[in-house]
DNA sequence: CGATCACGC
DNA sequence: GCGTGATCG
């Protein structure tokens, strides 16, 4: 059951892009960048290239003597992880972060996407690559439509330009809820994790209760939930205290406490991690739910950094790769049923755990059922697979709804 | 062309 | 953990 024809159809179908919206946003971004750069130059007492990490580092950490200091071999690190903690104390840092964000959006999306519209079809056609990633995920390029901004409000506005193929059509988006953590629950057979998913609980709040040792009815504030969410992601990525401390902006010792506390509360997860690493050492590879292999030739390397890196891959690859397997199966089955029923609705994008459709008038309810069924039944795990639904007149104005 | 940075999951 | 892409030097 090949996926390739599904991808080919998605690529050929393309997606409609309203270039007027992007042109307007680009203009606004340009004006904002002008204001920001003028102010950055004024505060630093000279003009320089803000886009050059080297020049920026010298201005911030040598000329203005901001605390923080060096990091990389090429000089000072100016990554958002370094700048973020400084932004409330130094206005220039806050301006630089704003500049970075807007400049990124302008140069990567606003000014590029309009030029990639196919002159013949009038649409944007990405390439979905099946042979690139080491885990079995797809990748998308020219343009990459798997990294369209969603996090910041200005970035999210870009999604207003992505529209269905006609005024009558509707964009429909479905995504797997916490698929990777559910796969972890499945593989680890962790009682706590499985119970939480079976009861339909908020998994990050649940984790917060566990690692902070709070009663089950305790109210979880946003900062505790944020920490728990980062810990959960860390677990999926094969976590190190170093990585977690960097992500949370705390010291390693504290990060280590969170991890230990997590493993104490979720012993099944700890066992799974140990098990999959042993499996990798024995076989030289790990596998996904459908049997895809990820080879790990350096899992027993003498160099600890290399070894630990391979171990993180051994933990993450089966989880990330199984999620990719599952959504691919769903895509094939959805495509077949849409085809069998001679519907005009088409799949337009896949974003790892998410599918986006261009729905034709009159087909809405049918397509919702088809997509829900095939996504939720693509694979039987020890926990339910849950899919969430949104619809809208463009990729920005998406409203959640239930499919019964 | 490697390094750095930032966007997504 | 997995990607793509812009920019610098």
PDB file of C-alpha atoms in Angstrom, chain A residues 80-267:
ATOM      1  CA  UNK A  80      17.266  33.314  22.162  1.00  0.00           C
ATOM      2  CA  UNK A  81      18.082  31.001  25.050  1.00  0.00           C
ATOM      3  CA  UNK A  82      20.873  33.382  26.064  1.00  0.00           C
ATOM      4  CA  UNK A  83      19.007  36.609  25.300  1.00  0.00           C
ATOM      5  CA  UNK A  84      15.622  35.674  26.744  1.00  0.00           C
ATOM      6  CA  UNK A  85      16.679  35.940  30.427  1.00  0.00           C
ATOM      7  CA  UNK A  86      18.224  39.377  29.738  1.00  0.00           C
ATOM      8  CA  UNK A  87      15.317  40.972  27.925  1.00  0.00           C
ATOM      9  CA  UNK A  88      13.489  42.295  30.996  1.00  0.00           C
ATOM     10  CA  UNK A  89      16.619  44.080  32.237  1.00  0.00           C
ATOM     11  CA  UNK A  90      17.980  45.435  28.950  1.00  0.00           C
ATOM     12  CA  UNK A  91      15.694  47.123  26.458  1.00  0.00           C
ATOM     13  CA  UNK A  92      18.161  46.555  23.622  1.00  0.00           C
ATOM     14  CA  UNK A  93      17.929  42.793  24.127  1.00  0.00           C
ATOM     15  CA  UNK A  94      14.170  42.886  23.962  1.00  0.00           C
ATOM     16  CA  UNK A  95      14.404  44.936  20.740  1.00  0.00           C
ATOM     17  CA  UNK A  96      16.894  42.485  19.237  1.00  0.00           C
ATOM     18  CA  UNK A  97      14.571  39.571  19.976  1.00  0.00           C
ATOM     19  CA  UNK A  98      11.672  41.436  18.359  1.00  0.00           C
ATOM     20  CA  UNK A  99      13.883  42.260  15.384  1.00  0.00           C
ATOM     21  CA  UNK A 100      14.937  38.627  15.045  1.00  0.00           C
ATOM     22  CA  UNK A 101      11.360  37.385  15.090  1.00  0.00           C
ATOM     23  CA  UNK A 102      10.044  39.850  12.531  1.00  0.00           C
ATOM     24  CA  UNK A 103      13.060  39.553  10.277  1.00  0.00           C
ATOM     25  CA  UNK A 104      12.770  35.767  10.304  1.00  0.00           C
ATOM     26  CA  UNK A 105       9.102  35.912   9.336  1.00  0.00           C
ATOM     27  CA  UNK A 106       9.722  38.477   6.608  1.00  0.00           C
ATOM     28  CA  UNK A 107      12.708  36.805   4.969  1.00  0.00           C
ATOM     29  CA  UNK A 108      11.582  33.173   5.309  1.00  0.00           C
ATOM     30  CA  UNK A 109       7.856  33.432   4.615  1.00  0.00           C
ATOM     31  CA  UNK A 110       6.410  36.828   3.709  1.00  0.00           C
ATOM     32  CA  UNK A 111       8.909  37.675   0.966  1.00  0.00           C
ATOM     33  CA  UNK A 112       9.475  34.138  -0.319  1.00  0.00           C
ATOM     34  CA  UNK A 113       6.136  32.320  -0.538  1.00  0.00           C
ATOM     35  CA  UNK A 114       4.501  34.627  -3.142  1.00  0.00           C
ATOM     36  CA  UNK A 115       7.373  33.975  -5.543  1.00  0.00           C
ATOM     37  CA  UNK A 116       6.870  30.223  -5.286  1.00  0.00           C
ATOM     38  CA  UNK A 117       3.336  30.248  -6.632  1.00  0.00           C
ATOM     39  CA  UNK A 118       3.114  28.129  -9.747  1.00  0.00           C
ATOM     40  CA  UNK A 119       2.302  30.347 -12.724  1.00  0.00           C
ATOM     41  CA  UNK A 120       0.263  27.594 -14.314  1.00  0.00           C
ATOM     42  CA  UNK A 121      -1.910  26.404 -11.405  1.00  0.00           C
ATOM     43  CA  UNK A 122      -1.814  29.615  -9.366  1.00  0.00           C
ATOM     44  CA  UNK A 123      -1.103  27.548  -6.266  1.00  0.00           C
ATOM     45  CA  UNK A 124       1.669  26.725  -3.870  1.00  0.00           C
ATOM     46  CA  UNK A 125       3.091  23.237  -4.429  1.00  0.00           C
ATOM     47  CA  UNK A 126       5.424  21.813  -1.826  1.00  0.00           C
ATOM     48  CA  UNK A 127       7.502  18.666  -2.182  1.00  0.00           C
ATOM     49  CA  UNK A 128       6.801  15.962   0.376  1.00  0.00           C
ATOM     50  CA  UNK A 129       9.963  13.937   0.721  1.00  0.00           C
ATOM     51  CA  UNK A 130       9.752  10.368   1.871  1.00  0.00           C
ATOM     52  CA  UNK A 131      13.430   9.418   1.760  1.00  0.00           C
ATOM     53  CA  UNK A 132      15.034  12.144   3.854  1.00  0.00           C
ATOM     54  CA  UNK A 133      14.470  11.596   7.545  1.00  0.00           C
ATOM     55  CA  UNK A 134      16.057   8.911   9.664  1.00  0.00           C
ATOM     56  CA  UNK A 135      12.878   8.224  11.629  1.00  0.00           C
ATOM     57  CA  UNK A 136      10.290   7.769   8.882  1.00  0.00           C
ATOM     58  CA  UNK A 137       8.758  11.189   9.078  1.00  0.00           C
ATOM     59  CA  UNK A 138       8.035  13.102   5.905  1.00  0.00           C
ATOM     60  CA  UNK A 139       9.823  16.321   5.219  1.00  0.00           C
ATOM     61  CA  UNK A 140       8.579  19.232   3.142  1.00  0.00           C
ATOM     62  CA  UNK A 141      10.606  21.602   1.003  1.00  0.00           C
ATOM     63  CA  UNK A 142      10.426  24.315  -1.669  1.00  0.00           C
ATOM     64  CA  UNK A 143       8.578  25.630   0.234  1.00  0.00           C
ATOM     65  CA  UNK A 144       8.607  23.877   3.581  1.00  0.00           C
ATOM     66  CA  UNK A 145       4.935  23.962   4.558  1.00  0.00           C
ATOM     67  CA  UNK A 146       5.555  21.998   7.735  1.00  0.00           C
ATOM     68  CA  UNK A 147       7.002  24.977   9.577  1.00  0.00           C
ATOM     69  CA  UNK A 148       4.501  27.750   8.911  1.00  0.00           C
ATOM     70  CA  UNK A 149       4.478  29.932  12.068  1.00  0.00           C
ATOM     71  CA  UNK A 150       1.834  29.417  14.739  1.00  0.00           C
ATOM     72  CA  UNK A 151       3.468  30.374  18.039  1.00  0.00           C
ATOM     73  CA  UNK A 152       3.540  34.179  17.996  1.00  0.00           C
ATOM     74  CA  UNK A 153       0.588  36.333  17.025  1.00  0.00           C
ATOM     75  CA  UNK A 154       2.365  38.146  14.194  1.00  0.00           C
ATOM     76  CA  UNK A 155       3.671  34.856  12.867  1.00  0.00           C
ATOM     77  CA  UNK A 156       0.276  33.260  13.049  1.00  0.00           C
ATOM     78  CA  UNK A 157      -1.153  36.023  10.822  1.00  0.00           C
ATOM     79  CA  UNK A 158       0.740  34.405   7.943  1.00  0.00           C
ATOM     80  CA  UNK A 159      -1.768  31.576   8.120  1.00  0.00           C
ATOM     81  CA  UNK A 160      -4.495  33.964   6.941  1.00  0.00           C
ATOM     82  CA  UNK A 161      -2.957  33.678   3.489  1.00  0.00           C
ATOM     83  CA  UNK A 162      -3.533  29.908   3.301  1.00  0.00           C
ATOM     84  CA  UNK A 163      -7.024  29.333   1.944  1.00  0.00           C
ATOM     85  CA  UNK A 164      -9.243  26.622   0.553  1.00  0.00           C
ATOM     86  CA  UNK A 165      -9.442  26.304  -3.224  1.00  0.00           C
ATOM     87  CA  UNK A 166     -12.693  28.260  -3.504  1.00  0.00           C
ATOM     88  CA  UNK A 167     -14.965  30.545  -1.488  1.00  0.00           C
ATOM     89  CA  UNK A 168     -17.369  27.678  -0.939  1.00  0.00           C
ATOM     90  CA  UNK A 169     -14.752  25.258   0.331  1.00  0.00           C
ATOM     91  CA  UNK A 170     -13.623  24.872   3.911  1.00  0.00           C
ATOM     92  CA  UNK A 171     -10.245  24.116   5.409  1.00  0.00           C
ATOM     93  CA  UNK A 172     -10.379  21.189   7.756  1.00  0.00           C
ATOM     94  CA  UNK A 173      -7.547  20.263  10.110  1.00  0.00           C
ATOM     95  CA  UNK A 174      -7.223  17.187  12.266  1.00  0.00           C
ATOM     96  CA  UNK A 175      -4.449  16.351  14.634  1.00  0.00           C
ATOM     97  CA  UNK A 176      -3.544  13.447  16.850  1.00  0.00           C
ATOM     98  CA  UNK A 177      -3.748  14.469  20.486  1.00  0.00           C
ATOM     99  CA  UNK A 178      -0.401  13.761  22.226  1.00  0.00           C
ATOM    100  CA  UNK A 179       0.379  10.897  19.885  1.00  0.00           C
ATOM    101  CA  UNK A 180       4.004  10.535  20.954  1.00  0.00           C
ATOM    102  CA  UNK A 181       3.178  10.415  24.667  1.00  0.00           C
ATOM    103  CA  UNK A 182       0.469   7.869  23.901  1.00  0.00           C
ATOM    104  CA  UNK A 183       3.020   5.754  22.053  1.00  0.00           C
ATOM    105  CA  UNK A 184       5.313   6.082  25.058  1.00  0.00           C
ATOM    106  CA  UNK A 185       2.419   4.963  27.271  1.00  0.00           C
ATOM    107  CA  UNK A 186       1.899   2.017  24.950  1.00  0.00           C
ATOM    108  CA  UNK A 187       5.536   0.886  24.850  1.00  0.00           C
ATOM    109  CA  UNK A 188       6.293   1.560  28.513  1.00  0.00           C
ATOM    110  CA  UNK A 189       3.023   0.079  29.707  1.00  0.00           C
ATOM    111  CA  UNK A 190       3.211   2.708  32.443  1.00  0.00           C
ATOM    112  CA  UNK A 191       0.153   2.333  34.641  1.00  0.00           C
ATOM    113  CA  UNK A 192       0.003   6.037  35.556  1.00  0.00           C
ATOM    114  CA  UNK A 193       0.362   7.147  31.945  1.00  0.00           C
ATOM    115  CA  UNK A 194      -2.183   4.686  30.569  1.00  0.00           C
ATOM    116  CA  UNK A 195      -4.713   5.555  33.250  1.00  0.00           C
ATOM    117  CA  UNK A 196      -4.303   9.263  32.567  1.00  0.00           C
ATOM    118  CA  UNK A 197      -4.987   8.775  28.858  1.00  0.00           C
ATOM    119  CA  UNK A 198      -7.872   6.386  29.420  1.00  0.00           C
ATOM    120  CA  UNK A 199      -9.506   8.932  31.711  1.00  0.00           C
ATOM    121  CA  UNK A 200      -8.929  11.688  29.177  1.00  0.00           C
ATOM    122  CA  UNK A 201      -6.902  13.815  31.586  1.00  0.00           C
ATOM    123  CA  UNK A 202      -4.592  16.711  30.803  1.00  0.00           C
ATOM    124  CA  UNK A 203      -1.319  14.827  30.676  1.00  0.00           C
ATOM    125  CA  UNK A 204       0.977  17.770  31.430  1.00  0.00           C
ATOM    126  CA  UNK A 205      -1.017  18.801  34.518  1.00  0.00           C
ATOM    127  CA  UNK A 206      -1.054  15.178  35.579  1.00  0.00           C
ATOM    128  CA  UNK A 207       2.727  14.999  35.222  1.00  0.00           C
ATOM    129  CA  UNK A 208       3.043  18.215  37.219  1.00  0.00           C
ATOM    130  CA  UNK A 209       1.087  16.664  40.095  1.00  0.00           C
ATOM    131  CA  UNK A 210       3.449  13.721  40.019  1.00  0.00           C
ATOM    132  CA  UNK A 211       6.806  15.441  39.829  1.00  0.00           C
ATOM    133  CA  UNK A 212       5.803  18.112  42.369  1.00  0.00           C
ATOM    134  CA  UNK A 213       4.124  15.502  44.584  1.00  0.00           C
ATOM    135  CA  UNK A 214       0.764  17.269  44.767  1.00  0.00           C
ATOM    136  CA  UNK A 215      -2.600  15.731  45.633  1.00  0.00           C
ATOM    137  CA  UNK A 216      -4.757  14.634  42.710  1.00  0.00           C
ATOM    138  CA  UNK A 217      -7.180  17.521  43.172  1.00  0.00           C
ATOM    139  CA  UNK A 218      -4.479  20.192  43.401  1.00  0.00           C
ATOM    140  CA  UNK A 219      -4.793  23.159  41.063  1.00  0.00           C
ATOM    141  CA  UNK A 220      -1.841  23.283  38.688  1.00  0.00           C
ATOM    142  CA  UNK A 221      -0.622  26.779  37.841  1.00  0.00           C
ATOM    143  CA  UNK A 222       0.761  27.626  34.432  1.00  0.00           C
ATOM    144  CA  UNK A 223       4.413  27.640  35.481  1.00  0.00           C
ATOM    145  CA  UNK A 224       4.190  24.168  36.972  1.00  0.00           C
ATOM    146  CA  UNK A 225       2.410  22.909  33.891  1.00  0.00           C
ATOM    147  CA  UNK A 226       5.064  24.469  31.678  1.00  0.00           C
ATOM    148  CA  UNK A 227       7.824  22.683  33.547  1.00  0.00           C
ATOM    149  CA  UNK A 228       5.963  19.372  33.382  1.00  0.00           C
ATOM    150  CA  UNK A 229       5.339  19.840  29.671  1.00  0.00           C
ATOM    151  CA  UNK A 230       9.045  20.450  29.077  1.00  0.00           C
ATOM    152  CA  UNK A 231       9.891  17.360  31.134  1.00  0.00           C
ATOM    153  CA  UNK A 232       7.457  15.289  29.061  1.00  0.00           C
ATOM    154  CA  UNK A 233       9.057  16.489  25.846  1.00  0.00           C
ATOM    155  CA  UNK A 234      12.460  15.814  27.349  1.00  0.00           C
ATOM    156  CA  UNK A 235      11.478  12.232  28.073  1.00  0.00           C
ATOM    157  CA  UNK A 236      10.392  11.731  24.457  1.00  0.00           C
ATOM    158  CA  UNK A 237      13.738  13.109  23.297  1.00  0.00           C
ATOM    159  CA  UNK A 238      15.738  10.794  25.546  1.00  0.00           C
ATOM    160  CA  UNK A 239      16.457  13.576  28.021  1.00  0.00           C
ATOM    161  CA  UNK A 240      19.680  14.585  29.701  1.00  0.00           C
ATOM    162  CA  UNK A 241      19.832  16.863  32.726  1.00  0.00           C
ATOM    163  CA  UNK A 242      21.919  19.164  30.539  1.00  0.00           C
ATOM    164  CA  UNK A 243      19.273  19.402  27.810  1.00  0.00           C
ATOM    165  CA  UNK A 244      16.434  19.876  30.251  1.00  0.00           C
ATOM    166  CA  UNK A 245      18.300  22.552  32.194  1.00  0.00           C
ATOM    167  CA  UNK A 246      18.914  24.443  28.951  1.00  0.00           C
ATOM    168  CA  UNK A 247      15.253  24.203  27.933  1.00  0.00           C
ATOM    169  CA  UNK A 248      13.960  25.320  31.316  1.00  0.00           C
ATOM    170  CA  UNK A 249      16.685  27.870  32.015  1.00  0.00           C
ATOM    171  CA  UNK A 250      17.524  26.249  35.356  1.00  0.00           C
ATOM    172  CA  UNK A 251      20.711  24.650  36.640  1.00  0.00           C
ATOM    173  CA  UNK A 252      21.585  21.053  35.972  1.00  0.00           C
ATOM    174  CA  UNK A 253      21.148  19.943  39.533  1.00  0.00           C
ATOM    175  CA  UNK A 254      17.541  21.088  39.601  1.00  0.00           C
ATOM    176  CA  UNK A 255      16.854  19.537  36.201  1.00  0.00           C
ATOM    177  CA  UNK A 256      18.281  16.278  37.490  1.00  0.00           C
ATOM    178  CA  UNK A 257      15.838  16.381  40.403  1.00  0.00           C
ATOM    179  CA  UNK A 258      12.875  16.709  38.043  1.00  0.00           C
ATOM    180  CA  UNK A 259      14.064  13.771  35.960  1.00  0.00           C
ATOM    181  CA  UNK A 260      14.654  11.545  38.989  1.00  0.00           C
ATOM    182  CA  UNK A 261      11.320  12.488  40.415  1.00  0.00           C
ATOM    183  CA  UNK A 262       9.690  11.687  37.055  1.00  0.00           C
ATOM    184  CA  UNK A 263      11.305   8.255  36.851  1.00  0.00           C
ATOM    185  CA  UNK A 264      10.316   7.545  40.440  1.00  0.00           C
ATOM    186  CA  UNK A 265       6.677   8.233  39.594  1.00  0.00           C
ATOM    187  CA  UNK A 266       6.771   6.568  36.175  1.00  0.00           C
ATOM    188  CA  UNK A 267       8.950   3.485  36.695  1.00  0.00           C
TER     189      UNK A 267
END
